[in-house]
JSON list of C-alpha atoms in Angstrom, two decimals:
[
{"chain": "A", "resi": 12, "resn": "MET", "atom": "CA", "xyz": [32.56, -17.53, 1.19]},
{"chain": "A", "resi": 13, "resn": "GLU", "atom": "CA", "xyz": [36.55, -18.12, 1.76]},
{"chain": "A", "resi": 14, "resn": "PRO", "atom": "CA", "xyz": [38.71, -20.77, 0.71]},
{"chain": "A", "resi": 15, "resn": "MET", "atom": "CA", "xyz": [39.89, -23.02, 3.12]},
{"chain": "A", "resi": 16, "resn": "THR", "atom": "CA", "xyz": [42.17, -25.49, 1.24]},
{"chain": "A", "resi": 17, "resn": "ASN", "atom": "CA", "xyz": [42.35, -26.62, -2.46]},
{"chain": "A", "resi": 18, "resn": "THR", "atom": "CA", "xyz": [39.48, -28.81, -1.74]},
{"chain": "A", "resi": 19, "resn": "GLU", "atom": "CA", "xyz": [37.57, -27.05, 1.10]},
{"chain": "A", "resi": 20, "resn": "THR", "atom": "CA", "xyz": [35.38, -23.87, 0.67]},
{"chain": "A", "resi": 21, "resn": "ARG", "atom": "CA", "xyz": [33.66, -21.98, 3.77]},
{"chain": "A", "resi": 22, "resn": "VAL", "atom": "CA", "xyz": [30.06, -21.22, 2.95]},
{"chain": "A", "resi": 23, "resn": "LYS", "atom": "CA", "xyz": [26.83, -20.03, 4.91]},
{"chain": "A", "resi": 24, "resn": "ILE", "atom": "CA", "xyz": [23.61, -22.13, 4.27]},
{"chain": "A", "resi": 25, "resn": "ARG", "atom": "CA", "xyz": [20.72, -20.78, 6.36]},
{"chain": "A", "resi": 26, "resn": "GLY", "atom": "CA", "xyz": [22.93, -19.13, 8.78]},
{"chain": "A", "resi": 27, "resn": "ARG", "atom": "CA", "xyz": [25.25, -22.15, 9.72]},
{"chain": "A", "resi": 28, "resn": "GLN", "atom": "CA", "xyz": [28.90, -21.58, 8.77]},
{"chain": "A", "resi": 29, "resn": "MET", "atom": "CA", "xyz": [30.23, -24.92, 7.31]},
{"chain": "A", "resi": 30, "resn": "ASN", "atom": "CA", "xyz": [33.26, -26.34, 5.19]},
{"chain": "A", "resi": 31, "resn": "VAL", "atom": "CA", "xyz": [32.41, -28.01, 2.11]},
{"chain": "A", "resi": 32, "resn": "ALA", "atom": "CA", "xyz": [34.39, -29.98, -0.54]},
{"chain": "A", "resi": 33, "resn": "ALA", "atom": "CA", "xyz": [33.44, -31.01, -3.98]},
{"chain": "A", "resi": 34, "resn": "ASP", "atom": "CA", "xyz": [35.95, -32.33, -6.71]},
{"chain": "A", "resi": 35, "resn": "GLY", "atom": "CA", "xyz": [36.41, -30.21, -9.66]},
{"chain": "A", "resi": 36, "resn": "LEU", "atom": "CA", "xyz": [34.55, -27.27, -8.41]},
{"chain": "A", "resi": 37, "resn": "SER", "atom": "CA", "xyz": [35.97, -23.91, -8.02]},
{"chain": "A", "resi": 38, "resn": "PRO", "atom": "CA", "xyz": [34.26, -21.70, -5.05]},
{"chain": "A", "resi": 39, "resn": "ILE", "atom": "CA", "xyz": [32.48, -19.60, -7.55]},
{"chain": "A", "resi": 40, "resn": "GLU", "atom": "CA", "xyz": [30.71, -22.77, -8.59]},
{"chain": "A", "resi": 41, "resn": "ILE", "atom": "CA", "xyz": [30.40, -23.88, -4.86]},
{"chain": "A", "resi": 42, "resn": "SER", "atom": "CA", "xyz": [29.03, -20.35, -4.39]},
{"chain": "A", "resi": 43, "resn": "SER", "atom": "CA", "xyz": [26.36, -20.97, -7.50]},
{"chain": "A", "resi": 44, "resn": "ILE", "atom": "CA", "xyz": [25.32, -24.24, -5.92]},
{"chain": "A", "resi": 45, "resn": "VAL", "atom": "CA", "xyz": [24.81, -22.71, -2.19]},
{"chain": "A", "resi": 46, "resn": "GLY", "atom": "CA", "xyz": [22.86, -20.16, -4.10]},
{"chain": "A", "resi": 47, "resn": "GLN", "atom": "CA", "xyz": [20.36, -23.13, -5.31]},
{"chain": "A", "resi": 48, "resn": "VAL", "atom": "CA", "xyz": [20.38, -24.86, -2.04]},
{"chain": "A", "resi": 49, "resn": "GLU", "atom": "CA", "xyz": [19.19, -21.48, -0.35]},
{"chain": "A", "resi": 50, "resn": "GLU", "atom": "CA", "xyz": [16.51, -21.03, -2.77]},
{"chain": "A", "resi": 51, "resn": "ARG", "atom": "CA", "xyz": [15.37, -24.37, -2.82]},
{"chain": "A", "resi": 52, "resn": "ILE", "atom": "CA", "xyz": [14.88, -24.61, 0.91]},
{"chain": "A", "resi": 53, "resn": "LYS", "atom": "CA", "xyz": [13.17, -20.97, 1.00]},
{"chain": "A", "resi": 54, "resn": "ARG", "atom": "CA", "xyz": [10.89, -22.08, -1.79]},
{"chain": "A", "resi": 55, "resn": "ILE", "atom": "CA", "xyz": [9.89, -25.25, 0.09]},
{"chain": "A", "resi": 56, "resn": "GLU", "atom": "CA", "xyz": [9.46, -23.43, 3.37]},
{"chain": "A", "resi": 57, "resn": "GLU", "atom": "CA", "xyz": [7.26, -20.88, 1.92]},
{"chain": "A", "resi": 58, "resn": "LYS", "atom": "CA", "xyz": [5.15, -23.89, 0.28]},
{"chain": "A", "resi": 59, "resn": "THR", "atom": "CA", "xyz": [4.94, -25.95, 3.39]},
{"chain": "A", "resi": 60, "resn": "THR", "atom": "CA", "xyz": [5.31, -23.50, 6.35]},
{"chain": "A", "resi": 61, "resn": "ILE", "atom": "CA", "xyz": [7.92, -25.87, 8.12]},
{"chain": "A", "resi": 62, "resn": "PRO", "atom": "CA", "xyz": [9.81, -24.42, 10.31]},
{"chain": "A", "resi": 63, "resn": "ASP", "atom": "CA", "xyz": [12.24, -27.04, 10.88]},
{"chain": "A", "resi": 64, "resn": "THR", "atom": "CA", "xyz": [15.65, -26.63, 9.15]},
{"chain": "A", "resi": 65, "resn": "ALA", "atom": "CA", "xyz": [16.61, -30.16, 9.04]},
{"chain": "A", "resi": 66, "resn": "THR", "atom": "CA", "xyz": [13.39, -31.05, 7.82]},
{"chain": "A", "resi": 67, "resn": "LEU", "atom": "CA", "xyz": [13.68, -28.27, 4.90]},
{"chain": "A", "resi": 68, "resn": "ALA", "atom": "CA", "xyz": [17.33, -29.55, 4.16]},
{"chain": "A", "resi": 69, "resn": "THR", "atom": "CA", "xyz": [16.07, -33.19, 3.96]},
{"chain": "A", "resi": 70, "resn": "LEU", "atom": "CA", "xyz": [13.46, -32.23, 1.40]},
{"chain": "A", "resi": 71, "resn": "ALA", "atom": "CA", "xyz": [15.86, -30.20, -0.51]},
{"chain": "A", "resi": 72, "resn": "ALA", "atom": "CA", "xyz": [17.97, -32.88, -0.76]},
{"chain": "A", "resi": 73, "resn": "PHE", "atom": "CA", "xyz": [15.32, -35.11, -2.00]},
{"chain": "A", "resi": 74, "resn": "GLU", "atom": "CA", "xyz": [14.34, -32.93, -4.37]},
{"chain": "A", "resi": 75, "resn": "PHE", "atom": "CA", "xyz": [18.02, -32.56, -5.73]},
{"chain": "A", "resi": 76, "resn": "ALA", "atom": "CA", "xyz": [18.22, -36.20, -5.73]},
{"chain": "A", "resi": 77, "resn": "ALA", "atom": "CA", "xyz": [15.05, -36.65, -7.67]},
{"chain": "A", "resi": 78, "resn": "GLU", "atom": "CA", "xyz": [16.17, -34.05, -10.21]},
{"chain": "A", "resi": 79, "resn": "LEU", "atom": "CA", "xyz": [19.35, -35.89, -10.64]},
{"chain": "A", "resi": 80, "resn": "TYR", "atom": "CA", "xyz": [17.88, -39.37, -11.11]},
{"chain": "A", "resi": 81, "resn": "ASN", "atom": "CA", "xyz": [15.63, -38.01, -13.74]},
{"chain": "A", "resi": 82, "resn": "LEU", "atom": "CA", "xyz": [18.57, -36.40, -15.70]},
{"chain": "A", "resi": 83, "resn": "LYS", "atom": "CA", "xyz": [20.57, -39.53, -15.47]},
{"chain": "A", "resi": 84, "resn": "ARG", "atom": "CA", "xyz": [17.31, -41.63, -16.85]},
{"chain": "A", "resi": 85, "resn": "LYS", "atom": "CA", "xyz": [17.10, -39.06, -19.69]},
{"chain": "A", "resi": 86, "resn": "SER", "atom": "CA", "xyz": [20.76, -39.01, -20.49]},
{"chain": "A", "resi": 87, "resn": "GLU", "atom": "CA", "xyz": [20.55, -42.78, -20.67]},
{"chain": "A", "resi": 88, "resn": "VAL", "atom": "CA", "xyz": [17.59, -42.94, -22.95]},
{"chain": "A", "resi": 89, "resn": "ASN", "atom": "CA", "xyz": [19.38, -40.24, -25.34]},
{"chain": "A", "resi": 90, "resn": "SER", "atom": "CA", "xyz": [22.36, -42.13, -24.99]},
{"chain": "A", "resi": 91, "resn": "GLU", "atom": "CA", "xyz": [20.73, -45.22, -26.34]},
{"chain": "A", "resi": 92, "resn": "ALA", "atom": "CA", "xyz": [18.57, -43.35, -29.17]},
{"chain": "A", "resi": 93, "resn": "ASP", "atom": "CA", "xyz": [22.22, -42.03, -30.45]},
{"chain": "A", "resi": 94, "resn": "GLY", "atom": "CA", "xyz": [23.60, -45.31, -30.07]},
{"chain": "A", "resi": 95, "resn": "LYS", "atom": "CA", "xyz": [20.71, -46.95, -32.29]},
{"chain": "A", "resi": 96, "resn": "LYS", "atom": "CA", "xyz": [20.71, -43.49, -34.71]},
{"chain": "A", "resi": 97, "resn": "ILE", "atom": "CA", "xyz": [24.82, -44.56, -35.09]},
{"chain": "A", "resi": 98, "resn": "ASP", "atom": "CA", "xyz": [23.92, -48.32, -35.79]},
{"chain": "A", "resi": 99, "resn": "GLU", "atom": "CA", "xyz": [21.31, -47.22, -38.65]},
{"chain": "A", "resi": 100, "resn": "LEU", "atom": "CA", "xyz": [23.71, -44.93, -40.15]},
{"chain": "A", "resi": 101, "resn": "VAL", "atom": "CA", "xyz": [26.51, -47.10, -40.18]},
{"chain": "A", "resi": 102, "resn": "GLU", "atom": "CA", "xyz": [24.18, -49.95, -41.86]},
{"chain": "A", "resi": 103, "resn": "LYS", "atom": "CA", "xyz": [23.32, -47.51, -44.61]},
{"chain": "A", "resi": 104, "resn": "LEU", "atom": "CA", "xyz": [26.95, -46.44, -44.98]},
{"chain": "A", "resi": 105, "resn": "GLU", "atom": "CA", "xyz": [27.91, -50.20, -45.38]},
{"chain": "A", "resi": 106, "resn": "LYS", "atom": "CA", "xyz": [24.76, -50.83, -47.86]},
{"chain": "A", "resi": 107, "resn": "THR", "atom": "CA", "xyz": [25.80, -47.93, -50.05]},
{"chain": "A", "resi": 108, "resn": "MET", "atom": "CA", "xyz": [29.58, -49.10, -49.77]},
{"chain": "A", "resi": 109, "resn": "GLU", "atom": "CA", "xyz": [28.89, -52.61, -50.99]},
{"chain": "A", "resi": 110, "resn": "LYS", "atom": "CA", "xyz": [26.79, -51.06, -54.13]},
{"chain": "A", "resi": 111, "resn": "GLY", "atom": "CA", "xyz": [29.91, -49.48, -54.97]},
{"chain": "A", "resi": 112, "resn": "LEU", "atom": "CA", "xyz": [28.65, -46.22, -55.10]},
{"chain": "A", "resi": 113, "resn": "PHE", "atom": "CA", "xyz": [31.82, -44.62, -53.25]}
]
C-alpha cells in the first residue's frame, strides 16, 4: 500500500489494485479497513461458496451497511436515553435548589 496524494491511497483488494480516498483517514487506517473488507469477503465466500467477486463484494457491502445502520440506530437510542437522564437530573437539581438546600 502506497500513498498516492494527500487523500488517495493505493490498495489491493482481492488481487485488484485501486486508489481509494476517505476523508480523515490515514493510510494505516485505510489499510486496516482493507483488511476488514478482505476478511469479510473471505468469510462470505467460505460460507456461501460463491465464486463471483462482484457478488461477494456486494454481499460484503450490504453486511457493512447493515452494521452501520444498526450502530447508528443504537447510538440514537443511547443519545435519547442520555437526554432523558440529563433532563431528570436537571429536574432533581432544580427541586433541590427550590428547597433551599444549596
